[in-house]
Short mmCIF file of C-alpha atoms in Angstrom, two decimals:
data_model
loop_
_atom_site.label_atom_id
_atom_site.label_comp_id
_atom_site.label_asym_id
_atom_site.label_seq_id
_atom_site.Cartn_x
_atom_site.Cartn_y
_atom_site.Cartn_z
CA MET W 1 -0.01 0.02 -0.01
CA SER W 2 1.30 3.48 -1.13
CA ARG W 3 2.08 6.08 1.74
CA ARG W 4 -0.83 8.33 0.46
CA SER W 5 -3.38 5.44 0.65
CA GLN W 6 -2.26 4.52 4.35
CA LEU W 7 -2.57 7.94 5.33
CA VAL W 8 -6.23 8.04 4.01
CA ALA W 9 -7.26 4.73 5.01
CA SER W 10 -9.62 5.01 7.92
CA PRO W 11 -7.89 4.70 11.38
CA THR W 12 -11.09 5.95 13.31
CA ALA W 13 -12.01 2.49 14.99
CA LEU W 14 -8.37 1.85 16.30
CA VAL W 15 -7.45 5.23 17.59
CA LEU W 16 -10.78 6.06 19.18
CA GLY W 17 -10.66 2.71 20.73
CA ALA W 18 -7.35 3.49 22.15
CA ALA W 19 -8.66 6.80 23.20
CA LEU W 20 -11.40 5.27 24.90
CA VAL W 21 -8.95 3.11 26.87
CA SER W 22 -6.95 6.19 27.70
CA GLY W 23 -9.84 8.06 28.82
CA VAL W 24 -11.32 5.43 31.18
CA SER W 25 -7.91 4.55 32.52
CA GLY W 26 -7.30 8.20 33.15
CA TYR W 27 -10.53 8.65 35.05
CA VAL W 28 -10.18 5.41 37.19
CA ALA W 29 -6.66 6.29 38.03
CA LEU W 30 -7.51 9.82 39.46
CA ILE W 31 -10.47 8.29 41.35
CA LEU W 32 -8.08 5.68 42.89
CA ALA W 33 -5.87 8.31 44.01
CA ALA W 34 -8.30 10.45 45.31
CA ARG W 35 -9.79 7.77 47.54
CA THR W 36 -6.42 6.60 48.45
CA LEU W 37 -4.66 9.67 49.59
CA THR W 38 -5.65 12.01 52.27
CA PRO W 39 -7.42 15.31 51.12
CA ALA W 40 -4.04 17.21 51.76
CA ASP W 41 -2.03 14.85 50.00
CA SER W 42 -4.71 14.56 47.12
CA ALA W 43 -4.34 18.21 46.67
CA HIS W 44 -0.57 18.02 46.21
CA PHE W 45 -0.87 15.11 43.95
CA LEU W 46 -3.26 16.91 41.75
CA VAL W 47 -0.95 19.91 41.52
CA PHE W 48 1.77 17.46 40.29
CA TRP W 49 -0.64 16.06 37.83
CA GLY W 50 -1.57 19.53 36.33
CA VAL W 51 1.89 20.36 36.05
CA VAL W 52 3.24 17.26 34.49
CA PHE W 53 0.40 16.84 32.00
CA ALA W 54 0.93 20.50 31.04
CA MET W 55 4.60 19.54 30.42
CA TYR W 56 3.33 16.49 28.55
CA GLY W 57 0.97 18.89 26.49
CA THR W 58 3.86 21.01 25.58
CA LEU W 59 5.75 18.02 24.19
CA ASN W 60 2.88 16.81 22.18
CA GLY W 61 4.02 19.70 19.82
CA VAL W 62 6.70 17.27 18.85
CA THR W 63 4.28 14.63 17.86
CA THR W 64 2.28 17.29 15.97
CA GLU W 65 5.11 18.41 13.97
CA VAL W 66 6.65 14.91 13.33
CA THR W 67 3.47 13.71 12.04
CA ARG W 68 3.44 16.60 9.47
CA ALA W 69 7.03 16.14 8.45
CA VAL W 70 6.72 12.30 8.06
CA SER W 71 3.22 12.42 6.31
CA THR W 72 4.74 14.77 3.77
CA THR W 73 8.05 13.17 3.24
CA GLY W 74 8.34 10.90 0.24
CA ASP W 75 10.49 7.85 -0.09
CA THR W 76 13.98 9.19 1.13
CA SER W 77 15.89 6.10 0.15
CA GLY W 78 18.52 6.77 2.81
CA ALA W 79 18.72 10.57 2.21
CA GLY W 80 17.33 13.50 4.15
CA THR W 81 17.63 14.26 7.70
CA ARG W 82 17.56 11.62 10.41
CA LEU W 83 14.53 12.35 12.54
CA MET W 84 15.13 10.61 16.01
CA PRO W 85 18.31 12.15 16.94
CA VAL W 86 16.87 15.70 15.93
CA ALA W 87 13.49 15.19 17.78
CA VAL W 88 14.50 13.39 20.88
CA GLY W 89 17.38 15.80 21.14
CA PHE W 90 15.02 18.73 21.31
CA GLY W 91 12.67 17.12 23.73
CA LEU W 92 15.46 16.09 26.11
CA ALA W 93 16.59 19.86 25.90
CA LEU W 94 13.26 21.03 27.21
CA VAL W 95 13.33 18.42 30.01
CA ALA W 96 16.79 19.71 31.05
CA VAL W 97 15.48 23.05 31.33
CA VAL W 98 12.77 21.83 33.40
CA GLY W 99 14.93 19.81 35.69
CA ILE W 100 17.42 22.58 36.07
CA SER W 101 14.97 25.29 36.80
CA GLY W 102 12.91 22.95 38.97
CA PHE W 103 15.02 24.03 42.08
CA LEU W 104 13.49 27.31 41.83
CA TRP W 105 9.87 26.54 41.06
CA ALA W 106 9.15 23.10 42.56
CA PRO W 107 9.27 24.18 46.32
CA PRO W 108 6.44 26.76 46.09
CA VAL W 109 4.60 24.73 43.43
CA TYR W 110 4.95 21.11 45.14
CA GLY W 111 5.06 22.00 48.68
CA PRO W 112 6.62 19.66 51.31
CA HIS W 113 6.73 16.82 48.63
CA TRP W 114 8.88 18.86 46.12
CA GLY W 115 11.90 16.67 46.15
CA PRO W 116 10.38 13.48 45.13
CA LEU W 117 7.67 15.29 42.92
CA LEU W 118 10.26 16.90 40.97
CA GLY W 119 12.42 13.77 40.53
CA ALA W 120 9.16 12.07 39.26
CA THR W 121 8.58 15.00 36.94
CA VAL W 122 11.82 14.85 35.25
CA LEU W 123 11.79 11.14 34.86
CA GLY W 124 8.31 11.35 33.30
CA THR W 125 9.00 14.24 30.84
CA THR W 126 12.27 12.41 30.05
CA LEU W 127 10.50 9.23 28.86
CA PHE W 128 7.59 11.10 27.20
CA SER W 129 10.18 13.17 25.08
CA VAL W 130 10.76 9.85 23.22
CA HIS W 131 7.24 8.58 23.52
CA VAL W 132 6.00 11.73 21.52
CA VAL W 133 8.51 11.12 18.69
CA VAL W 134 7.79 7.41 18.34
CA ALA W 135 3.95 8.37 18.24
CA GLY W 136 4.55 10.97 15.76
CA VAL W 137 6.72 8.74 13.15
CA ALA W 138 3.82 6.05 13.65
CA THR W 139 1.05 8.31 12.68
CA GLY W 140 2.92 10.07 10.02
CA ARG W 141 3.59 6.68 8.41
CA GLY W 142 -0.14 5.81 8.89
CA ALA W 143 0.80 2.75 11.40
CA TRP W 144 -2.41 3.27 13.16
CA SER W 145 -2.42 0.10 15.16
CA GLY W 146 1.24 1.00 16.40
CA TYR W 147 0.23 4.38 17.38
CA SER W 148 -2.97 3.18 19.10
CA LEU W 149 -1.05 0.68 21.20
CA LEU W 150 1.24 3.31 22.24
CA VAL W 151 -1.48 5.61 23.63
CA ALA W 152 -3.62 2.74 25.05
CA GLY W 153 -0.49 0.89 26.64
CA GLU W 154 0.96 4.08 28.44
CA THR W 155 -2.62 4.88 29.83
CA ALA W 156 -3.45 1.44 30.81
CA GLY W 157 0.07 0.98 32.29
CA ARG W 158 -0.34 3.98 34.54
CA LEU W 159 -3.80 2.47 35.93
CA ALA W 160 -2.11 -0.94 36.52
CA LEU W 161 0.69 0.80 38.51
CA PHE W 162 -1.66 3.04 40.39
CA VAL W 163 -3.53 -0.22 41.70
CA VAL W 164 -0.32 -1.54 42.88
CA VAL W 165 0.53 1.91 44.63
CA ALA W 166 -2.90 2.04 46.29
CA ALA W 167 -2.38 -1.66 47.43
CA LEU W 168 0.85 -0.79 49.03
CA PHE W 169 -0.47 2.77 50.56
CA ALA W 170 2.61 4.07 48.85
CA GLY W 171 1.61 7.74 49.07
CA VAL W 172 1.91 10.81 47.16
CA ALA W 173 5.44 9.89 45.70
CA GLY W 174 4.26 6.52 44.77
CA PHE W 175 1.52 7.55 42.72
CA ALA W 176 3.87 10.16 41.09
CA PHE W 177 6.66 7.76 40.12
CA ALA W 178 3.91 5.31 38.87
CA SER W 179 2.59 7.92 36.65
CA ALA W 180 6.29 8.62 35.48
CA VAL W 181 7.30 5.22 34.98
CA ALA W 182 4.19 4.55 32.68
CA SER W 183 5.31 7.03 30.20
CA GLY W 184 7.98 4.33 29.34
CA PHE W 185 5.91 1.97 27.58
CA TRP W 186 7.54 2.74 24.30
CA ILE W 187 10.59 1.13 25.81
CA ALA W 188 8.92 -2.46 26.08
CA ALA W 189 7.26 -1.89 22.62
CA THR W 190 10.65 -1.26 20.87
CA LEU W 191 12.36 -4.33 22.67
CA ALA W 192 9.37 -6.33 21.73
CA SER W 193 8.56 -5.50 18.02
CA THR W 194 10.59 -4.97 15.03
CA ARG W 195 7.89 -2.55 13.66
CA TYR W 196 8.59 -0.35 16.61
CA ARG W 197 12.39 -0.52 15.96
CA HIS W 198 11.75 0.12 12.40
CA LEU W 199 10.28 3.62 13.31
CA TRP W 200 13.65 4.94 14.64
CA THR W 201 15.22 4.90 11.11
CA GLN W 202 12.86 7.55 9.84
CA ARG W 203 14.28 10.46 7.61
CA VAL W 204 12.68 13.58 6.45
CA ASP W 205 12.66 15.88 3.44
CA VAL W 206 13.77 19.06 5.72
CA GLU W 207 17.00 20.55 6.87
CA VAL W 208 17.82 20.29 10.52
CA SER W 209 17.41 24.04 11.10
CA GLY W 210 13.94 24.06 9.65
CA LEU W 211 13.05 21.09 11.51
CA VAL W 212 14.00 22.47 14.85
CA ARG W 213 12.40 25.92 13.96
CA ARG W 214 9.02 24.37 13.32
CA LEU W 215 9.44 22.15 16.48
CA VAL W 216 9.97 25.33 18.76
CA THR W 217 6.60 26.97 17.06
CA SER W 218 4.75 23.81 17.46
CA CYS W 219 5.91 23.21 21.13
CA THR W 220 5.24 26.73 22.00
CA ALA W 221 1.83 26.73 20.82
CA ALA W 222 1.36 23.26 22.47
CA GLY W 223 2.49 24.83 25.61
CA VAL W 224 0.04 27.73 25.47
CA SER W 225 -2.63 25.30 24.43
CA ALA W 226 -1.65 22.99 27.70
CA VAL W 227 -2.03 26.02 29.96
CA LEU W 228 -5.53 26.50 28.81
CA LEU W 229 -6.29 22.81 28.88
CA VAL W 230 -4.74 21.12 31.77
CA GLY W 231 -3.40 24.27 33.34
CA PHE W 232 -6.95 25.96 33.70
CA PRO W 233 -7.07 25.44 37.45
CA LEU W 234 -3.85 27.44 37.72
CA LEU W 235 -5.41 30.30 35.62
CA VAL W 236 -8.45 30.33 37.92
CA LYS W 237 -6.07 30.36 40.90
CA VAL W 238 -4.08 33.40 39.96
CA THR W 239 -7.24 35.49 38.91
CA THR W 240 -9.30 34.49 42.21
CA PRO W 241 -8.88 35.74 45.76
CA ASP W 242 -7.64 33.08 48.00
CA ASP W 243 -10.82 32.93 50.15
CA VAL W 244 -12.95 32.32 47.01
CA PHE W 245 -10.39 29.83 45.49
CA ALA W 246 -10.69 27.79 48.77
CA GLY W 247 -14.05 26.81 47.67
CA ALA W 248 -13.30 26.00 43.91
CA ALA W 249 -12.87 22.45 44.24
CA PRO W 250 -16.54 21.52 42.96
CA ILE W 251 -16.24 23.68 39.84
CA MET W 252 -12.54 22.74 39.04
CA LEU W 253 -13.68 18.93 39.34
CA ALA W 254 -16.88 19.74 37.03
CA VAL W 255 -14.71 21.17 34.51
CA SER W 256 -12.41 18.03 34.28
CA LEU W 257 -15.64 15.86 34.21
CA CYS W 258 -16.97 17.80 31.22
CA ARG W 259 -13.95 17.98 29.18
CA ALA W 260 -12.60 14.43 29.38
CA PRO W 261 -15.03 12.81 27.19
CA LEU W 262 -14.33 15.03 24.38
CA LEU W 263 -10.79 16.09 24.89
CA VAL W 264 -9.29 12.74 25.78
CA PRO W 265 -10.24 10.97 22.59
CA LEU W 266 -9.47 14.15 20.55
CA GLY W 267 -5.97 14.25 22.15
CA ALA W 268 -5.32 11.04 20.45
CA TYR W 269 -7.33 11.61 17.19
CA GLN W 270 -5.65 15.11 16.49
CA ASN W 271 -2.70 13.63 14.94
CA VAL W 272 -5.01 11.85 12.61
CA VAL W 273 -6.27 15.14 11.56
CA VAL W 274 -2.71 16.46 11.03
CA ALA W 275 -2.14 13.32 8.68
CA ARG W 276 -5.34 13.69 6.55
CA VAL W 277 -5.40 17.22 6.17
CA ALA W 278 -1.66 17.13 4.98
CA VAL W 279 -2.82 14.59 2.34
CA GLN W 280 -6.40 15.75 1.62
CA GLY W 281 -6.71 19.59 2.54
CA VAL W 282 -9.10 21.25 4.70
CA ARG W 283 -11.94 19.11 3.39
CA ALA W 284 -11.01 16.34 5.70
CA LEU W 285 -12.19 18.50 8.54
CA GLY W 286 -15.73 18.29 7.68
CA PRO W 287 -16.65 14.96 9.44
CA VAL W 288 -14.53 15.85 12.41
CA LEU W 289 -16.41 19.14 13.24
CA ALA W 290 -19.47 17.79 12.40
CA GLY W 291 -18.99 15.05 15.08
CA ILE W 292 -17.65 17.29 17.45
CA VAL W 293 -20.76 19.66 17.26
CA GLY W 294 -23.11 16.70 17.45
CA LEU W 295 -21.46 15.45 20.46
CA THR W 296 -21.22 18.62 22.31
CA LEU W 297 -25.12 19.43 21.72
CA VAL W 298 -25.99 15.93 22.95
CA GLY W 299 -23.50 16.21 25.87
CA ALA W 300 -24.74 19.73 27.15
CA LEU W 301 -28.31 18.26 27.16
CA ALA W 302 -27.25 15.28 29.19
CA ALA W 303 -24.98 17.08 31.43
CA TRP W 304 -27.71 19.48 32.76
CA PRO W 305 -29.56 16.59 34.68
CA VAL W 306 -26.75 13.99 35.02
CA GLY W 307 -23.82 16.62 35.91
CA PRO W 308 -24.79 17.37 39.36
CA TRP W 309 -25.64 13.52 40.34
CA ALA W 310 -22.37 12.33 38.87
CA LEU W 311 -20.33 14.92 40.92
CA ARG W 312 -22.06 14.14 44.09
CA ILE W 313 -21.13 10.37 43.43
CA VAL W 314 -17.51 11.46 43.25
CA ASN W 315 -17.76 13.65 46.39
CA PRO W 316 -21.21 13.92 48.15
CA ASP W 317 -20.01 17.42 49.50
CA PHE W 318 -19.88 18.86 45.98
CA HIS W 319 -22.48 20.56 44.16
CA VAL W 320 -22.63 22.44 40.70
CA ASP W 321 -26.16 23.38 39.07
CA GLY W 322 -27.21 21.57 35.95
CA PRO W 323 -27.19 24.74 33.56
CA VAL W 324 -23.45 25.20 34.66
CA PHE W 325 -22.70 21.80 33.67
CA ALA W 326 -24.28 22.37 30.33
CA GLY W 327 -22.15 25.39 29.93
CA LEU W 328 -19.04 23.60 30.60
CA VAL W 329 -19.84 20.91 28.07
CA LEU W 330 -20.43 23.81 25.36
CA GLY W 331 -17.10 25.28 26.54
CA ALA W 332 -15.50 21.81 26.28
CA GLY W 333 -16.79 21.58 22.61
CA LEU W 334 -15.25 24.93 21.63
CA VAL W 335 -11.90 23.72 23.07
CA ALA W 336 -12.24 20.64 20.84
CA VAL W 337 -12.94 22.72 17.78
CA LEU W 338 -9.90 25.07 18.41
CA THR W 339 -7.95 21.93 18.90
CA VAL W 340 -9.00 20.81 15.52
CA THR W 341 -8.45 24.04 13.63
CA GLY W 342 -4.86 24.18 15.22
CA ALA W 343 -4.12 20.85 13.97
CA ALA W 344 -5.11 21.67 10.57
CA ALA W 345 -3.06 24.82 10.71
CA VAL W 346 0.02 22.70 11.44
CA ALA W 347 -0.89 20.32 8.73
CA LEU W 348 -1.00 23.12 6.16
CA ASP W 349 2.64 24.66 7.52
CA HIS W 350 0.65 27.57 8.98
CA HIS W 351 2.77 27.37 12.29
CA THR W 352 2.41 31.27 13.07
CA VAL W 353 -1.26 30.91 12.50
CA TYR W 354 -1.62 27.97 14.97
CA LEU W 355 0.27 29.71 17.56
CA ALA W 356 -1.51 33.01 17.29
CA GLY W 357 -4.88 31.14 17.78
CA TRP W 358 -3.88 29.42 21.05
CA ILE W 359 -2.26 32.79 22.40
CA ALA W 360 -5.35 34.69 21.62
CA ALA W 361 -7.51 32.03 23.15
CA THR W 362 -5.53 31.86 26.53
CA VAL W 363 -5.41 35.91 26.60
CA ALA W 364 -9.03 36.08 26.08
CA THR W 365 -9.68 33.35 28.79
CA VAL W 366 -7.46 35.20 31.24
CA ALA W 367 -9.12 38.59 30.46
CA THR W 368 -12.62 37.14 31.05
CA LEU W 369 -11.45 35.63 34.38
CA LEU W 370 -10.35 38.98 35.59
CA LEU W 371 -13.95 40.35 34.83
CA PRO W 372 -16.07 40.90 38.13
CA GLY W 373 -18.78 38.13 39.00
CA GLY W 374 -19.17 34.98 40.77
CA LEU W 375 -16.74 31.92 40.31
CA GLU W 376 -18.91 29.83 38.36
CA GLN W 377 -19.96 32.49 36.01
CA ARG W 378 -16.47 33.75 35.32
CA VAL W 379 -15.41 30.17 34.64
CA VAL W 380 -18.09 29.36 32.31
CA THR W 381 -17.89 32.57 30.38
CA SER W 382 -14.15 32.30 30.12
CA LEU W 383 -14.36 28.69 28.63
CA LEU W 384 -16.78 29.89 25.99
CA VAL W 385 -15.25 33.35 25.01
CA GLY W 386 -11.44 32.06 24.97
CA PRO W 387 -11.73 29.22 22.70
CA ALA W 388 -14.13 31.04 20.50
CA VAL W 389 -11.75 33.94 19.92
CA GLY W 390 -8.86 31.30 19.02
CA VAL W 391 -11.05 29.63 16.62
CA VAL W 392 -11.69 32.99 14.99
CA VAL W 393 -8.05 33.65 14.50
CA HIS W 394 -7.35 30.28 13.10
CA LEU W 395 -10.02 30.76 10.65
CA LEU W 396 -9.15 34.13 9.46
CA GLY W 397 -5.34 33.36 9.36
CA GLY W 398 -6.00 30.28 7.58
CA HIS W 399 -8.10 31.91 5.07
CA ARG W 400 -5.61 34.60 4.33
CA ARG W 401 -2.72 32.29 4.20
CA VAL W 402 -4.91 29.92 1.61
CA GLY W 403 -6.40 32.84 -0.42
#
């Protein structure tokens, strides 16, 4: 099968199946940690989780750019730039910055557990910096089964390790290192399968300087998007008085519950979008956007009566009204659309447009959070306004570039 045929072939069932495993595993892992740890330790662990996955989100920019580079590269026959040394080296350089600077930011962010949590952060991001390159090569080649196994294997492995840690009552550090070690699933896959080892030989039709420049732009935009996605609680914290934020746990958990069903599968599927748009053009976005709109509307209608009930199951002391849940689902849908339009911009090599859209969305979100009003009102409004602004920037910028 030709490269083009591989990329156009439907990977939907495989990738969404892996995303389902990823989403369920992540949900159960967080609930397991919350039920095992004390409330104080659980708070420290959730901060660690948010920081690490914001860093993972930044590194996912490597996957996006590698997917684009590989999917647009023909048969190099031994010529071209060797991808792995450049992309992995770039990721490890980012990890080095995190590790060295950690002695400054980790104590105030991680609190009394900062030593082991910083160690787990460096270990996890080191392993993940290779994971993102292997995943990008797999999607760029249209190796959907290999990519799906990476996605499902990492998250399912994390859940399995969490079960062990919970049984041993290993505490915050145990859960943190379990989360980090799971990011090394690619090691087992590479040792066990020649198809993964073959991914390490990939070359691309781009100079090293051009590849590094695109990686910088892609990871910058991914980092900004990670702040808006997994770092949203931090944005709320810095824009909210301490006495008000002390009661923010219910709305923050509601945000996570509403986002995960859309954004976790899309996190895996956006690399499919990059590969398809790179080959087929913007017409490949139609079915994806239609699916997001449909799921968002159905989800918002369902969240109104179901959301408050589901939140009380997780914690009987938490309460968020149904209309707020419906608004949060609509906001999650807009973030999903922003993610897709951003992936399309990368696929079309419009990296500046990609970055501008995410920056605009984040700035608009923070600006909305700074407006007067109740906490729930500001949270819901910011999650509607910010992503909408980013989508407009992507559409206008992409139209001008194409036009």
